[in-house]
Short mmCIF file of C-alpha atoms and ligand atoms in Angstrom, two decimals:
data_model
loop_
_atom_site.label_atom_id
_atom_site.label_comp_id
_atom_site.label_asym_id
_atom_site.label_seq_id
_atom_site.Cartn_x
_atom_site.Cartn_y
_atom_site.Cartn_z
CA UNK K 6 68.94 44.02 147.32
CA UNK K 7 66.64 44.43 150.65
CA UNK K 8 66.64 48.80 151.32
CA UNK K 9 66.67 48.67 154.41
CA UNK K 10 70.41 48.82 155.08
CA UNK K 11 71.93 51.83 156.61
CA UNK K 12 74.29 53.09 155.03
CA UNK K 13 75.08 53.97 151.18
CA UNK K 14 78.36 53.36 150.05
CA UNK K 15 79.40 54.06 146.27
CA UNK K 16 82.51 52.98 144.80
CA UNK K 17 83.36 54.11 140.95
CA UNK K 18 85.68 51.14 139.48
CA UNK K 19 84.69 48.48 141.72
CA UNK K 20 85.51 46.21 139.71
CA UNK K 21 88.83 44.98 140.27
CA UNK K 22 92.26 46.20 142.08
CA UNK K 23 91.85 49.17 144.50
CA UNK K 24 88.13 49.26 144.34
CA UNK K 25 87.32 46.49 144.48
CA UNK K 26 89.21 45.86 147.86
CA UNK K 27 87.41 49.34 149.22
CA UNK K 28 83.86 47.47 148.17
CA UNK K 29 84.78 44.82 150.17
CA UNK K 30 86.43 46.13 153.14
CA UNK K 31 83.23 48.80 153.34
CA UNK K 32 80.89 45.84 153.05
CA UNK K 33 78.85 44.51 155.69
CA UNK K 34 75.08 43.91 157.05
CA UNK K 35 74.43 47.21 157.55
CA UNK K 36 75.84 48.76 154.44
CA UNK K 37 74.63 48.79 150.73
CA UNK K 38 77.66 48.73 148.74
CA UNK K 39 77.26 50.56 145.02
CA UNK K 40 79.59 50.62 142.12
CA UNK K 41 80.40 50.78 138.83
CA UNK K 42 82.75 49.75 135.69
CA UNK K 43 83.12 50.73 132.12
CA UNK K 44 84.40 47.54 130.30
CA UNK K 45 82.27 45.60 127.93
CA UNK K 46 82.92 42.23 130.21
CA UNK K 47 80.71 42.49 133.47
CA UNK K 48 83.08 39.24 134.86
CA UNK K 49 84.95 41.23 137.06
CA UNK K 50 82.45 43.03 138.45
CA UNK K 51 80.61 39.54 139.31
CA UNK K 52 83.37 38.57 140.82
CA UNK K 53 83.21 41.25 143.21
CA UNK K 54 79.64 41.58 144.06
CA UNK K 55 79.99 37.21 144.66
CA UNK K 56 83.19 37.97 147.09
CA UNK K 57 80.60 40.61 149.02
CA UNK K 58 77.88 38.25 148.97
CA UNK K 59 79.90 35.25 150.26
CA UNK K 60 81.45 37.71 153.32
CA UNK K 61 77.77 38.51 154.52
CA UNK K 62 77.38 42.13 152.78
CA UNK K 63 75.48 42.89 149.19
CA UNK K 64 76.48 44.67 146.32
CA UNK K 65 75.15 46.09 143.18
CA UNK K 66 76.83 46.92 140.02
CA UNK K 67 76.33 48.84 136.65
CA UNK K 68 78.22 49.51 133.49
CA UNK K 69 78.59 53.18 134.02
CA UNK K 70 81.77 55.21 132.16
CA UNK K 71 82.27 57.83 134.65
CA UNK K 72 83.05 60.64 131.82
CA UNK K 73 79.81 60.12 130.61
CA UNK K 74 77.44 62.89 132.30
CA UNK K 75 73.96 61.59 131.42
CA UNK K 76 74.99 57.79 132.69
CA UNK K 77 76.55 59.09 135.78
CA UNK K 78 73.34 60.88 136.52
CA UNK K 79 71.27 58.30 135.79
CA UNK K 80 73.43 56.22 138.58
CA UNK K 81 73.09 58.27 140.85
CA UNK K 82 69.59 58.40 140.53
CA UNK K 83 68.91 54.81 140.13
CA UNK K 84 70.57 54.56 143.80
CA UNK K 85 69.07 57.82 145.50
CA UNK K 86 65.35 56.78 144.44
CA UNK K 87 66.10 52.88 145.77
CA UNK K 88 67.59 54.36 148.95
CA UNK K 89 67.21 57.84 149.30
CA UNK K 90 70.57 58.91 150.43
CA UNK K 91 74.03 58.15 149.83
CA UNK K 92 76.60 58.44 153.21
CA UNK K 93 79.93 57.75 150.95
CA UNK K 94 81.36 58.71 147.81
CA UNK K 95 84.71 57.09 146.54
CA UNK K 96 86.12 58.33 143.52
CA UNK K 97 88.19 55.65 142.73
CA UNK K 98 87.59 54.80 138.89
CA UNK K 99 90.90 55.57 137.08
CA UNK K 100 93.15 54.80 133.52
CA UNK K 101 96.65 55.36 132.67
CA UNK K 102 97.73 56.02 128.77
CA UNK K 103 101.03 56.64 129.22
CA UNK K 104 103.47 58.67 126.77
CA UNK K 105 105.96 61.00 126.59
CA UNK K 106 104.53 65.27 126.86
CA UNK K 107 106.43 65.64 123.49
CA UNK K 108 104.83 62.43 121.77
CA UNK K 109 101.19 62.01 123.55
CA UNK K 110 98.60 62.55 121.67
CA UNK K 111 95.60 64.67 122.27
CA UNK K 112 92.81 61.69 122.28
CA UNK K 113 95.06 60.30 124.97
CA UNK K 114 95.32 63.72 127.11
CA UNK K 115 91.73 64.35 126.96
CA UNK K 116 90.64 60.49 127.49
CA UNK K 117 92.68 60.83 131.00
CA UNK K 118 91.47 63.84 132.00
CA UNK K 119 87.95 63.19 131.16
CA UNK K 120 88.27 59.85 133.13
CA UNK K 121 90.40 60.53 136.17
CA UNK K 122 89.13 64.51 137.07
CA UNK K 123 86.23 65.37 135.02
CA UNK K 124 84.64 61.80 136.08
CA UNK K 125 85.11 62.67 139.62
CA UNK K 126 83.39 66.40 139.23
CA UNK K 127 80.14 64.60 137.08
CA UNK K 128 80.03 61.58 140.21
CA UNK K 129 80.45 64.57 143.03
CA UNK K 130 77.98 67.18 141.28
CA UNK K 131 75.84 64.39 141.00
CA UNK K 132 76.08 63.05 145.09
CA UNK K 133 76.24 66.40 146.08
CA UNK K 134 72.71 67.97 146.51
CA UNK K 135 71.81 64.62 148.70
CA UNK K 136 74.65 64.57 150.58
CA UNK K 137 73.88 68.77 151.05
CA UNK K 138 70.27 67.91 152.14
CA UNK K 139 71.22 64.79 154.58
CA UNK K 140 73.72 67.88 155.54
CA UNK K 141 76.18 64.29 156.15
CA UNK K 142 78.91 62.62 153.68
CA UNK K 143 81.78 61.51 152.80
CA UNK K 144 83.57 62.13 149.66
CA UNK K 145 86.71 60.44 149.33
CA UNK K 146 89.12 60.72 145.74
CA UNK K 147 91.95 58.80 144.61
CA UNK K 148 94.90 60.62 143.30
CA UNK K 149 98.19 59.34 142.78
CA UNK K 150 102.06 60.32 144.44
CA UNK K 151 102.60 61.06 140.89
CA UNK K 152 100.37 63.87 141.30
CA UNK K 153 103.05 65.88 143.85
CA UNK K 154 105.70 64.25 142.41
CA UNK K 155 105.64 63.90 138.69
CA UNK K 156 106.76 61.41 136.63
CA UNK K 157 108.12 60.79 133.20
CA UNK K 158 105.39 59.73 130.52
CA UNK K 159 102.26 60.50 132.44
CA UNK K 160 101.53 64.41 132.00
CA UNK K 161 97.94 62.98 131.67
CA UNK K 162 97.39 61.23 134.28
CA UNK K 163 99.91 63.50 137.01
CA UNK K 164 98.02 66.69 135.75
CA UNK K 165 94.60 64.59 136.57
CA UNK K 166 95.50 63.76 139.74
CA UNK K 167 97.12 66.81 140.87
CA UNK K 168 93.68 68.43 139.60
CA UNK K 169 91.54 66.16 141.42
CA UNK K 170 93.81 67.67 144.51
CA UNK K 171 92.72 70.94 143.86
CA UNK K 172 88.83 69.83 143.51
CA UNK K 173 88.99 68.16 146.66
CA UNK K 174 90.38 71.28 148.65
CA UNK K 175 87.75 73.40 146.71
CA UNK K 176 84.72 70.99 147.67
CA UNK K 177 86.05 70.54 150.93
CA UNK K 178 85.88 74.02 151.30
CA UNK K 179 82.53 74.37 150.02
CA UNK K 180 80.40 71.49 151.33
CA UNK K 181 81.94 71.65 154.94
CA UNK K 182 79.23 73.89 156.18
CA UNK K 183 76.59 71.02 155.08
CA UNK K 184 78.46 68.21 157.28
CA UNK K 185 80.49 66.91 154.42
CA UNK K 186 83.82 66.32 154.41
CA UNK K 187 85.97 65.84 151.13
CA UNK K 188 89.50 64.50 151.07
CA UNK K 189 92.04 62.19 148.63
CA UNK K 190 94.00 59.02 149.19
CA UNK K 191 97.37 59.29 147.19
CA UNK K 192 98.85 56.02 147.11
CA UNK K 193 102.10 55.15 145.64
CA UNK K 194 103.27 52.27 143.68
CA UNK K 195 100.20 49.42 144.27
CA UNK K 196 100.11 45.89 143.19
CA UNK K 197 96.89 45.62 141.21
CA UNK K 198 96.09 45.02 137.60
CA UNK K 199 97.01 48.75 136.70
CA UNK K 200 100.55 48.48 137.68
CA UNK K 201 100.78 44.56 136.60
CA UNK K 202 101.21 45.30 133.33
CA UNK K 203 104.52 47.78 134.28
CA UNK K 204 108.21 46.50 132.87
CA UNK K 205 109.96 44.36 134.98
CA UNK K 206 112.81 47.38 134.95
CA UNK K 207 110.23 50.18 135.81
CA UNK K 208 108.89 48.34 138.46
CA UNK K 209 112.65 47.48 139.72
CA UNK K 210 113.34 51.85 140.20
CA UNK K 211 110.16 51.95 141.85
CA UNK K 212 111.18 49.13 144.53
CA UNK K 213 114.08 51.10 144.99
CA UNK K 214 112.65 54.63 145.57
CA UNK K 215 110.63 53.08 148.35
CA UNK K 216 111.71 53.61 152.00
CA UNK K 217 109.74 50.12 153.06
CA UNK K 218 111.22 48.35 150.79
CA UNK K 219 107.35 46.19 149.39
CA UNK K 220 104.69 47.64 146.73
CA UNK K 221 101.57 48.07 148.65
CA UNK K 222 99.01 45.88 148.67
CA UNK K 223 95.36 47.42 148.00
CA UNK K 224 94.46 46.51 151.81
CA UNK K 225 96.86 49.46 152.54
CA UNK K 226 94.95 51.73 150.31
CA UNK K 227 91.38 50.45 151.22
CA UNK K 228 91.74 50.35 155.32
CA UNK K 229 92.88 54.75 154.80
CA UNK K 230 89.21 54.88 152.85
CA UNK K 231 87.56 53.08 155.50
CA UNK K 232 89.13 55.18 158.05
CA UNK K 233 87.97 58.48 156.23
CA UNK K 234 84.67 57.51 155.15
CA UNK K 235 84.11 56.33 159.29
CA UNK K 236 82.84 58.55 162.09
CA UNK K 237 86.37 58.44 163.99
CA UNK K 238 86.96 61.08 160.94
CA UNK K 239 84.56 63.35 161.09
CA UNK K 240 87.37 65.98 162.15
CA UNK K 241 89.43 65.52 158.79
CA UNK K 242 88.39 67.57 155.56
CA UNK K 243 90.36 68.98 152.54
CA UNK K 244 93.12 66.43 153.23
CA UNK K 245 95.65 64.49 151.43
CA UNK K 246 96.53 60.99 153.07
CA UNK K 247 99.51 59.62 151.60
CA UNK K 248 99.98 56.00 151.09
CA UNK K 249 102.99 54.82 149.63
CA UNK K 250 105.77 53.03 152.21
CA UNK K 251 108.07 56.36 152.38
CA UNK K 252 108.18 57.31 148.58
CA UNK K 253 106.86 60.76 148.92
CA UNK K 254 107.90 62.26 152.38
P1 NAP D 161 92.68 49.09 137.98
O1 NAP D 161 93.09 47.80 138.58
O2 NAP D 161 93.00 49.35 136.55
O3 NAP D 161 91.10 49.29 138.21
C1 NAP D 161 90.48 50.45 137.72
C2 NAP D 161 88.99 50.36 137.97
O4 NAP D 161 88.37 51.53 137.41
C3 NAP D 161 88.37 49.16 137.27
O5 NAP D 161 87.27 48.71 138.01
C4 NAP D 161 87.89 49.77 135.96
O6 NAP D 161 86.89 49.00 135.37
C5 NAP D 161 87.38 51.13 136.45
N1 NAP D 161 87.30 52.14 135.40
C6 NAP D 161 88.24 52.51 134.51
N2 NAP D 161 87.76 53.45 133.68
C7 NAP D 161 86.48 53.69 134.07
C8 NAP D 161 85.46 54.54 133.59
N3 NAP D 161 85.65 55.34 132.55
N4 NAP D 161 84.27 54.53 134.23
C9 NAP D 161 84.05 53.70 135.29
N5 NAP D 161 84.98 52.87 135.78
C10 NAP D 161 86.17 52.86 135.16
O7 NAP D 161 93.29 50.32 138.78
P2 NAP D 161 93.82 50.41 140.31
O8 NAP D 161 95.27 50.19 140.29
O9 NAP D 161 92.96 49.61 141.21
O10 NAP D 161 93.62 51.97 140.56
C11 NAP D 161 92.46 52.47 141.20
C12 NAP D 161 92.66 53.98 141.41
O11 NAP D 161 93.84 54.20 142.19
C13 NAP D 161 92.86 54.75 140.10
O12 NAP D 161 92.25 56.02 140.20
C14 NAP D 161 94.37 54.90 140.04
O13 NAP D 161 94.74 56.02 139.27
C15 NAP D 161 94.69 55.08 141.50
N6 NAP D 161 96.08 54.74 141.83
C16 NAP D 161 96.56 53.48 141.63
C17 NAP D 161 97.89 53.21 141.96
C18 NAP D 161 98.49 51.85 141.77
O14 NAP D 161 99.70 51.72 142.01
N7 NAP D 161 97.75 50.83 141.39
C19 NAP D 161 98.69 54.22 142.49
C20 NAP D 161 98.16 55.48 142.68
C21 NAP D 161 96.85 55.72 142.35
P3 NAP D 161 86.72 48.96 133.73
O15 NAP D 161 88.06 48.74 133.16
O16 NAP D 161 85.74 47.90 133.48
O17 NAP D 161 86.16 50.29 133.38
#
């Protein structure tokens, strides 16, 4: 990948669904587009860096599980010393292991947690000092509707993505004075390979609890991340942007 591109854009879960329609949408001539994946199958993540290539932009990818501390580090290394700077952060990489609060068990608890908050902490403690010294970024974190409105069987993941609320606020807060801004994306119910594997029933209640009537698509989701990460938002910090057709209001 040439390293002379101008901006550094780096997308955790890239793979498929969500992220991988950010990585794409954020990918251009002028932009180097990172990201990362934890499954053993790299497929996916070829897939994506080939749909880049073929639209004119270039991508790179690594097998990085964002709960582990060392690899993150080592990622964010890897892309600082090939470029020296990174202009966007998207903490996109999530899981669900759904269960009921009186049956889950703790593995699954601290799995989600350690995924979907504490992964977004190691990738922003790791961006940050570079973003602080550029004193210029974006940071941009996917929670969930769930988060603000609960929902049964996913204590896990709501209580990780209301927390990864509170971390944005805080970092907003704190890295505002260096030029960064920090906000979250919240989308609702969004057709990708997470939700695919719902019940026909579940996904039926959902339908219904939605004001515009469709699921989104992950264009919805992607062109809000765009937005944020772009100079037309330099204004916006410590922000929620909902996305999800009228289900939270
Ligand atoms: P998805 O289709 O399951 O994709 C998740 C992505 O994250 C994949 O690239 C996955 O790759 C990666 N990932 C998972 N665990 C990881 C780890 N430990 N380290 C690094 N990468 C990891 O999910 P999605 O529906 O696109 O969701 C994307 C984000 O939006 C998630 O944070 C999700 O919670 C949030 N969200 C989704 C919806 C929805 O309706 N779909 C709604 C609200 C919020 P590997 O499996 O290879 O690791």
């Amino acid at each position: 990948m040439s390293t002379d591109a101008k901006r550094v854009v780096v997308i955790t879960g890239g793979s498929r669904g969500i992220g991988r329609t950010i990585a794409l949408r954020m990918a251009g001539a002028d932009t180097k587009i990172y990201f990362n994946y934890s499954g053993q199958s790299s497929t996916d993540a070829e897939a994506t860096i080939k749909l880049i290539a073929d639209a004119g932009g270039s991508a790179w990818a690594a097998r990085v599980d964002v709960a582990s501390r060392p690899d993150v580090e080592n990622f964010f290394n890897k892309i600082v010393e090939e470029c020296g700077r990174v202009d966007v952060l998207v903490n996109n990489a999530g899981i669900t292991m759904d269960g009921l609060l009186v049956r889950m068990k703790e593995e699954d608890w601290d799995r989600v947690m350690a995924i979907n908050l504490k992964g977004a902490f190691n990738c922003m403690q790791a961006v940050a000092k570079t973003m602080m010294k550029q004193r210029a970024g974006r940071i941009i974190n996917m929670t969930s509707v769930v988060a603000v409105m609960g929902n049964a069987g996913q204590a896990n993941y709501t209580a990780s993505k209301a927390g990864l609320i509170g971390l944005t606020k805080t970092a907003a807060r704190e890295l505002a004075p260096r030029g960064i801004t920090v906000n979250a994306v919240s989308p609702g119910f969004i057709d990708t390979p997470m939700t695919a594997v719902l019940p026909e029933k579940v996904k039926e209640a959902m339908l219904a609890q939605i004001p515009l009537g469709r699921f989104g698509q992950t264009e919805d989701v992607a062109e809000v991340v765009a937005f944020l990460a772009s100079d037309n938002a330099s204004y916006i910090t410590g922000q929620v942007v909902h996305v999800n057709g009228g289900m939270y209001m």
